[in-house]
Amino acid sequence: MPKVVAIPNNLEQIGRELDARGYEVVHDKYDGYVDAILYDSRESSLAYLNNYDNVLDMERGAIVVDVHNKGLRDIIYAIEHRSYEGLF
């Protein structure tokens, strides 16, 4: 089963690249569980986090990944390994 990755509209290029690699890419209107939520700290708001069922679920919680200054390889690594970094 592919990992579900939520993206805001301004990250369409990354979304296409993830889709081509087998990820299920969804947007802020998606209703359900996601494995990862991507955002760009320079351009995106995290206001849409409450749209997803499992943001605060301690067992199946989604990882939030800031893509600013990250290449696709780094983003995929964060998704696959659930590697966190500071938000601030």
PDB file of C-alpha atoms in Angstrom:
ATOM      1  CA  MET A   1       0.000   0.000   0.000  1.00  0.00           C
ATOM      2  CA  PRO A   2       1.508   3.367  -0.992  1.00  0.00           C
ATOM      3  CA  LYS A   3       2.152   6.038   1.607  1.00  0.00           C
ATOM      4  CA  VAL A   4      -0.308   8.923   1.503  1.00  0.00           C
ATOM      5  CA  VAL A   5       1.342  12.352   1.351  1.00  0.00           C
ATOM      6  CA  ALA A   6      -0.602  15.595   1.704  1.00  0.00           C
ATOM      7  CA  ILE A   7       0.675  18.708  -0.049  1.00  0.00           C
ATOM      8  CA  PRO A   8      -0.521  22.296  -0.369  1.00  0.00           C
ATOM      9  CA  ASN A   9      -1.162  23.658  -3.854  1.00  0.00           C
ATOM     10  CA  ASN A  10       2.192  25.450  -4.046  1.00  0.00           C
ATOM     11  CA  LEU A  11       4.078  22.119  -3.927  1.00  0.00           C
ATOM     12  CA  GLU A  12       2.589  20.604  -7.091  1.00  0.00           C
ATOM     13  CA  GLN A  13       6.003  19.852  -8.631  1.00  0.00           C
ATOM     14  CA  ILE A  14       7.090  17.847  -5.589  1.00  0.00           C
ATOM     15  CA  GLY A  15       3.683  16.163  -5.624  1.00  0.00           C
ATOM     16  CA  ARG A  16       4.155  15.051  -9.237  1.00  0.00           C
ATOM     17  CA  GLU A  17       7.610  13.683  -8.442  1.00  0.00           C
ATOM     18  CA  LEU A  18       6.306  11.747  -5.428  1.00  0.00           C
ATOM     19  CA  ASP A  19       3.361  10.447  -7.451  1.00  0.00           C
ATOM     20  CA  ALA A  20       5.761   9.178 -10.124  1.00  0.00           C
ATOM     21  CA  ARG A  21       7.581   7.255  -7.383  1.00  0.00           C
ATOM     22  CA  GLY A  22       4.444   5.501  -6.180  1.00  0.00           C
ATOM     23  CA  TYR A  23       3.219   7.754  -3.380  1.00  0.00           C
ATOM     24  CA  GLU A  24      -0.453   8.687  -3.167  1.00  0.00           C
ATOM     25  CA  VAL A  25      -0.474  12.489  -3.216  1.00  0.00           C
ATOM     26  CA  VAL A  26      -3.520  14.278  -1.780  1.00  0.00           C
ATOM     27  CA  HIS A  27      -4.473  17.886  -1.144  1.00  0.00           C
ATOM     28  CA  ASP A  28      -6.068  19.864   1.660  1.00  0.00           C
ATOM     29  CA  LYS A  29      -9.608  18.701   0.826  1.00  0.00           C
ATOM     30  CA  TYR A  30      -8.673  15.031   1.388  1.00  0.00           C
ATOM     31  CA  ASP A  31     -10.675  13.364   4.117  1.00  0.00           C
ATOM     32  CA  GLY A  32      -8.759  10.547   5.767  1.00  0.00           C
ATOM     33  CA  TYR A  33      -5.473   9.388   7.164  1.00  0.00           C
ATOM     34  CA  VAL A  34      -2.177  10.580   5.739  1.00  0.00           C
ATOM     35  CA  ASP A  35       1.351   9.368   6.403  1.00  0.00           C
ATOM     36  CA  ALA A  36       3.055  12.704   5.821  1.00  0.00           C
ATOM     37  CA  ILE A  37       2.147  16.362   5.456  1.00  0.00           C
ATOM     38  CA  LEU A  38       4.514  18.537   3.439  1.00  0.00           C
ATOM     39  CA  TYR A  39       4.817  22.300   3.626  1.00  0.00           C
ATOM     40  CA  ASP A  40       7.338  24.992   2.719  1.00  0.00           C
ATOM     41  CA  SER A  41       8.056  27.230   5.704  1.00  0.00           C
ATOM     42  CA  ARG A  42       8.707  30.168   3.367  1.00  0.00           C
ATOM     43  CA  GLU A  43       5.386  29.978   1.562  1.00  0.00           C
ATOM     44  CA  SER A  44       2.927  27.663   3.295  1.00  0.00           C
ATOM     45  CA  SER A  45       0.752  27.843   6.332  1.00  0.00           C
ATOM     46  CA  LEU A  46       0.134  24.879   8.573  1.00  0.00           C
ATOM     47  CA  ALA A  47      -3.491  25.939   9.002  1.00  0.00           C
ATOM     48  CA  TYR A  48      -4.728  22.970   6.984  1.00  0.00           C
ATOM     49  CA  LEU A  49      -3.326  20.400   9.442  1.00  0.00           C
ATOM     50  CA  ASN A  50      -6.660  19.928  11.167  1.00  0.00           C
ATOM     51  CA  ASN A  51      -8.129  18.615   7.889  1.00  0.00           C
ATOM     52  CA  TYR A  52      -6.530  15.209   8.416  1.00  0.00           C
ATOM     53  CA  ASP A  53      -7.851  12.589  10.794  1.00  0.00           C
ATOM     54  CA  ASN A  54      -4.569  11.460  12.263  1.00  0.00           C
ATOM     55  CA  VAL A  55      -2.520  14.581  12.903  1.00  0.00           C
ATOM     56  CA  LEU A  56      -2.840  14.111  16.663  1.00  0.00           C
ATOM     57  CA  ASP A  57      -3.182  10.310  16.678  1.00  0.00           C
ATOM     58  CA  MET A  58      -0.279   9.053  18.798  1.00  0.00           C
ATOM     59  CA  GLU A  59      -0.192   5.631  17.094  1.00  0.00           C
ATOM     60  CA  ARG A  60      -0.775   6.579  13.465  1.00  0.00           C
ATOM     61  CA  GLY A  61       0.217  10.223  13.511  1.00  0.00           C
ATOM     62  CA  ALA A  62       1.396  11.951  10.370  1.00  0.00           C
ATOM     63  CA  ILE A  63       4.906  13.324  10.061  1.00  0.00           C
ATOM     64  CA  VAL A  64       5.086  17.017   9.126  1.00  0.00           C
ATOM     65  CA  VAL A  65       7.970  17.799   6.761  1.00  0.00           C
ATOM     66  CA  ASP A  66       9.253  21.272   5.914  1.00  0.00           C
ATOM     67  CA  VAL A  67      10.552  20.952   2.345  1.00  0.00           C
ATOM     68  CA  HIS A  68      12.418  24.280   2.453  1.00  0.00           C
ATOM     69  CA  ASN A  69      16.055  23.660   1.469  1.00  0.00           C
ATOM     70  CA  LYS A  70      15.442  19.919   0.963  1.00  0.00           C
ATOM     71  CA  GLY A  71      15.859  17.932  -2.198  1.00  0.00           C
ATOM     72  CA  LEU A  72      13.531  15.131  -3.216  1.00  0.00           C
ATOM     73  CA  ARG A  73      15.871  12.517  -1.768  1.00  0.00           C
ATOM     74  CA  ASP A  74      15.771  14.256   1.640  1.00  0.00           C
ATOM     75  CA  ILE A  75      11.980  14.523   1.529  1.00  0.00           C
ATOM     76  CA  ILE A  76      11.570  10.834   0.699  1.00  0.00           C
ATOM     77  CA  TYR A  77      14.017   9.910   3.459  1.00  0.00           C
ATOM     78  CA  ALA A  78      11.977  11.915   5.982  1.00  0.00           C
ATOM     79  CA  ILE A  79       8.740  10.263   4.851  1.00  0.00           C
ATOM     80  CA  GLU A  80      10.131   6.731   4.848  1.00  0.00           C
ATOM     81  CA  HIS A  81      12.109   6.980   8.086  1.00  0.00           C
ATOM     82  CA  ARG A  82       9.730   9.351   9.893  1.00  0.00           C
ATOM     83  CA  SER A  83      12.734  11.487  10.759  1.00  0.00           C
ATOM     84  CA  TYR A  84      11.716  14.631  12.553  1.00  0.00           C
ATOM     85  CA  GLU A  85      13.469  17.949  12.893  1.00  0.00           C
ATOM     86  CA  GLY A  86      12.687  21.049  14.842  1.00  0.00           C
ATOM     87  CA  LEU A  87       9.897  23.256  13.524  1.00  0.00           C
ATOM     88  CA  PHE A  88      11.606  26.440  14.719  1.00  0.00           C
TER      89      PHE A  88
END
